[in-house]
Amino acid sequence: MATLGNCVAASYLAANEKAASSSLESVFLGVPLRHQSSHIVRLGSKEIKGQVRIISTRANAVAAPVETVKPIEGKKTATKSVCIVTGASSGLGLATTKALVDSGEWHVVMACRDFLKAEKAAKSVGLPKGSYTVMHLDLASFESVRQFVKNFRSTGMPLDVLVCNAAVYFPTAKEPTFSAEGFELSVATNHLGHFLLARLLLDDLEKSESSSKRLIIVGSITGNTNTLAGNVPPKANLGDLRGLSGGLNGVTTSPMIDGGAFDGAKAYKDSKVCNMLTMQEFHRRYHEKTNIIFSSLYPGCIATTGLFRSHIPLFRALFPPFQKYITKGFVSEEESGKRLAQVVRDPSLNKSGVYWSWNNDSSSFENVLSEEASDPEKARKLWEISEKLVGLA
Ligand code: LMG
Ligand code: NDP
Ligand code: PMR
């Protein structure tokens, strides 16, 4: 029954190289490791063999995992912090994973919709075995988000930081496409899927023993109309959220949050406004109560990533030099990954409710959001409508 799309393969490797290479009965963060002589990921009836030793679990998006891994009390041998990064299979997410793993202090759960792509990406940047775990997550399906949370919990790993990074952008689409539950796909993926994920994992974050537990939602300059970039048409505008209230289904209601005609570029920018409003609403509702640090950021213009994959070839060719030499807003994937990794782990970026940005010399600063992206009334309304749409209220 399980297919490539809904297969969940959770892998655990030894927390440090020594354990990975010598012990056959090691424990990672309280999770017993069953080492196999080869890497076997079950995809339906297929088995793919590789070189990495992992524990394989199989589940589809609706059923519980066939095999789960239970933590052993009192056998905690590793001290690495754990960070989930959504969309870690390319661009900013992959570069952040690399920066965190390179620090030697972090184990990254790469929450990705394409398991094999994520494994290949991890290898392509040289992540050592045992430093990461790939787990299936399709943000465009609430069922998959819920299954991911179950699978993550079944590993017994603690959660110290959650990074909501994944996104899609459809600048040339003439017609909307829809998520599993029938919501316009960019807002569904970038905002609603992350909203549900973050709400469900809040308990797990709260339980973390870290004194610096964080929830980060990636925002962008293009959602902020107080900047030049945010004034390039079409501009973000959530209006009175009438389309969102109606369910963004394109049938009984508009697929756009403000109720207007479909525009893929605007839908993306609107979704980024939602991301930045959601971070602030989390801060208002939960910071004092939970001590979790809530942050958003604009990492710089990473003009080479997969985000622009569906843009016209001319745009893809001209956009990087335009950003590099004209706007000077360009950053490399590597640099952007270091910036997001700072928001994950830098002790000085520990203020909650902040939208971080960087100067050209790469020093961070607390940026000012546009009027709409900092409107508390809109944030509250967005929160309430979103929790109904994802089935939490
Ligand atoms: C939309 O077009 C499409 O309609 C939509 O379908 C989607 O594809 C979307 O984002 C993707 O693009 C948008 C774009 C199309 O239109 C424009 O850019 C029109 C130009 C309007 C310029 C507006 C400037 C805003 C100024 C507002 C000022 C307000 C002040 C605010 C105050 C703030 C104070 C802090 O355009 C394009 O697709 C063009 C392609 C651009 C790609 C870049 C490559 C260009 C390289 C060539 C160099 C050109 C030099 C331009 C330099 C401009 C410098 C100012
Ligand atoms: P990429 O396209 O390189 O990365 C996006 C990631 O999201 C990919 O790993 C992709 O998976 C994943 N993803 C997409 N849909 C889903 C889904 N349904 N479920 C799970 N994962 C999914 O883009 P970037 O690295 O540029 O974007 C990362 C973040 O940075 C986004 O939030 C974006 O808004 C933000 N950002 C980017 C800027 C830029 O200039 N590039 C500027 C400002 C902000 P897959 O690999 O399978 O496609
Ligand atoms: Mg934009 C300081 C100027 C600046 C910066 C930092 C960005 C970032 N852009 C700037 C200016 C301009 N851009 C200008 C003057 C133009 C008109 C020529 C322009 C155009 C433009 C387009 C067509 N820019 C774009 C697009 C896209 O399709 C990208 C987009 O809007 O994706 C939603 C984009 C971006 N410009 C940026 C950044 C960071 C993006 C991409 C992604 C994002 O916000 O996540």
PDB file of C-alpha atoms and ligand atoms in Angstrom, residues 169 220-222 228-229 232 265 268-269 298 300-301 307-308 311 315 319 322-323 327 329, ligand 3:
ATOM      1  CA  TYR A 169       6.225  29.691  -5.286  1.00  0.00           C
ATOM      2  CA  SER A 220      10.636  37.584   3.558  1.00  0.00           C
ATOM      3  CA  ILE A 221      11.236  41.122   2.450  1.00  0.00           C
ATOM      4  CA  THR A 222       8.794  40.695  -0.446  1.00  0.00           C
ATOM      5  CA  LEU A 228      11.382  48.611  -2.263  1.00  0.00           C
ATOM      6  CA  ALA A 229      11.274  44.848  -2.885  1.00  0.00           C
ATOM      7  CA  VAL A 232       7.294  45.300  -6.793  1.00  0.00           C
ATOM      8  CA  ALA A 265       3.247  35.674  -6.975  1.00  0.00           C
ATOM      9  CA  TYR A 268       3.361  33.547  -2.157  1.00  0.00           C
ATOM     10  CA  LYS A 269       3.909  37.038  -0.753  1.00  0.00           C
ATOM     11  CA  TYR A 298      14.621  37.593   6.001  1.00  0.00           C
ATOM     12  CA  GLY A 300      18.717  37.842   2.160  1.00  0.00           C
ATOM     13  CA  CYS A 301      17.953  37.229  -1.493  1.00  0.00           C
ATOM     14  CA  LEU A 307      12.229  28.541  -5.136  1.00  0.00           C
ATOM     15  CA  PHE A 308      12.412  30.002  -8.642  1.00  0.00           C
ATOM     16  CA  HIS A 311       9.898  30.930 -13.218  1.00  0.00           C
ATOM     17  CA  PHE A 315      14.156  35.360 -15.138  1.00  0.00           C
ATOM     18  CA  PHE A 319      17.727  37.326 -11.373  1.00  0.00           C
ATOM     19  CA  PHE A 322      20.416  41.572 -10.954  1.00  0.00           C
ATOM     20  CA  GLN A 323      20.417  40.915  -7.206  1.00  0.00           C
ATOM     21  CA  THR A 327      20.162  45.590  -5.671  1.00  0.00           C
ATOM     22  CA  GLY A 329      20.663  42.033  -1.858  1.00  0.00           C
TER      23      GLY A 329
HETATM   24 MG1  PMR B   3      12.990  41.615  -6.161  1.00  0.00          MG
HETATM   25  C1  PMR B   3      16.533  46.173  -2.878  1.00  0.00           C
HETATM   26  C2  PMR B   3      15.892  45.639  -3.784  1.00  0.00           C
HETATM   27  C3  PMR B   3      15.353  44.288  -3.924  1.00  0.00           C
HETATM   28  C4  PMR B   3      15.486  43.172  -3.132  1.00  0.00           C
HETATM   29  C5  PMR B   3      16.274  43.014  -1.864  1.00  0.00           C
HETATM   30  C6  PMR B   3      14.706  42.132  -3.729  1.00  0.00           C
HETATM   31  C7  PMR B   3      14.550  40.856  -3.205  1.00  0.00           C
HETATM   32  N1  PMR B   3      14.146  42.615  -4.880  1.00  0.00           N
HETATM   33  C8  PMR B   3      14.528  43.937  -5.026  1.00  0.00           C
HETATM   34  C9  PMR B   3      14.175  44.824  -6.051  1.00  0.00           C
HETATM   35  C10 PMR B   3      13.467  44.479  -7.195  1.00  0.00           C
HETATM   36  N2  PMR B   3      12.969  43.248  -7.480  1.00  0.00           N
HETATM   37  C11 PMR B   3      13.166  45.376  -8.306  1.00  0.00           C
HETATM   38  C12 PMR B   3      13.585  46.819  -8.353  1.00  0.00           C
HETATM   39  C13 PMR B   3      12.463  44.637  -9.220  1.00  0.00           C
HETATM   40  C14 PMR B   3      11.908  45.115 -10.531  1.00  0.00           C
HETATM   41  C15 PMR B   3      12.866  44.955 -11.593  1.00  0.00           C
HETATM   42  C16 PMR B   3      12.343  43.304  -8.695  1.00  0.00           C
HETATM   43  C17 PMR B   3      11.698  42.267  -9.364  1.00  0.00           C
HETATM   44  C18 PMR B   3      11.501  41.016  -8.800  1.00  0.00           C
HETATM   45  C19 PMR B   3      10.784  39.910  -9.361  1.00  0.00           C
HETATM   46  C20 PMR B   3      10.109  39.845 -10.676  1.00  0.00           C
HETATM   47  N3  PMR B   3      11.986  40.624  -7.550  1.00  0.00           N
HETATM   48  C21 PMR B   3      11.560  39.373  -7.320  1.00  0.00           C
HETATM   49  C22 PMR B   3      10.836  38.914  -8.400  1.00  0.00           C
HETATM   50  C23 PMR B   3      10.421  37.586  -8.085  1.00  0.00           C
HETATM   51  O1  PMR B   3       9.764  36.805  -8.767  1.00  0.00           O
HETATM   52  C24 PMR B   3      10.854  37.271  -6.684  1.00  0.00           C
HETATM   53  C25 PMR B   3       9.628  37.221  -5.853  1.00  0.00           C
HETATM   54  O2  PMR B   3       8.956  38.187  -5.645  1.00  0.00           O
HETATM   55  O3  PMR B   3       9.318  36.079  -5.299  1.00  0.00           O
HETATM   56  C26 PMR B   3       8.138  36.142  -4.516  1.00  0.00           C
HETATM   57  C27 PMR B   3      11.690  38.455  -6.283  1.00  0.00           C
HETATM   58  C28 PMR B   3      12.449  38.742  -5.153  1.00  0.00           C
HETATM   59  N4  PMR B   3      13.078  39.939  -4.949  1.00  0.00           N
HETATM   60  C29 PMR B   3      13.773  39.882  -3.768  1.00  0.00           C
HETATM   61  C30 PMR B   3      13.569  38.591  -3.197  1.00  0.00           C
HETATM   62  C31 PMR B   3      14.163  38.135  -1.895  1.00  0.00           C
HETATM   63  C32 PMR B   3      12.764  37.909  -4.053  1.00  0.00           C
HETATM   64  C33 PMR B   3      12.378  36.468  -3.855  1.00  0.00           C
HETATM   65  C34 PMR B   3      11.848  35.692  -2.960  1.00  0.00           C
HETATM   66  C35 PMR B   3      11.187  35.932  -1.660  1.00  0.00           C
HETATM   67  O4  PMR B   3      10.775  36.971  -1.245  1.00  0.00           O
HETATM   68  O5  PMR B   3      11.134  34.967  -0.989  1.00  0.00           O
END
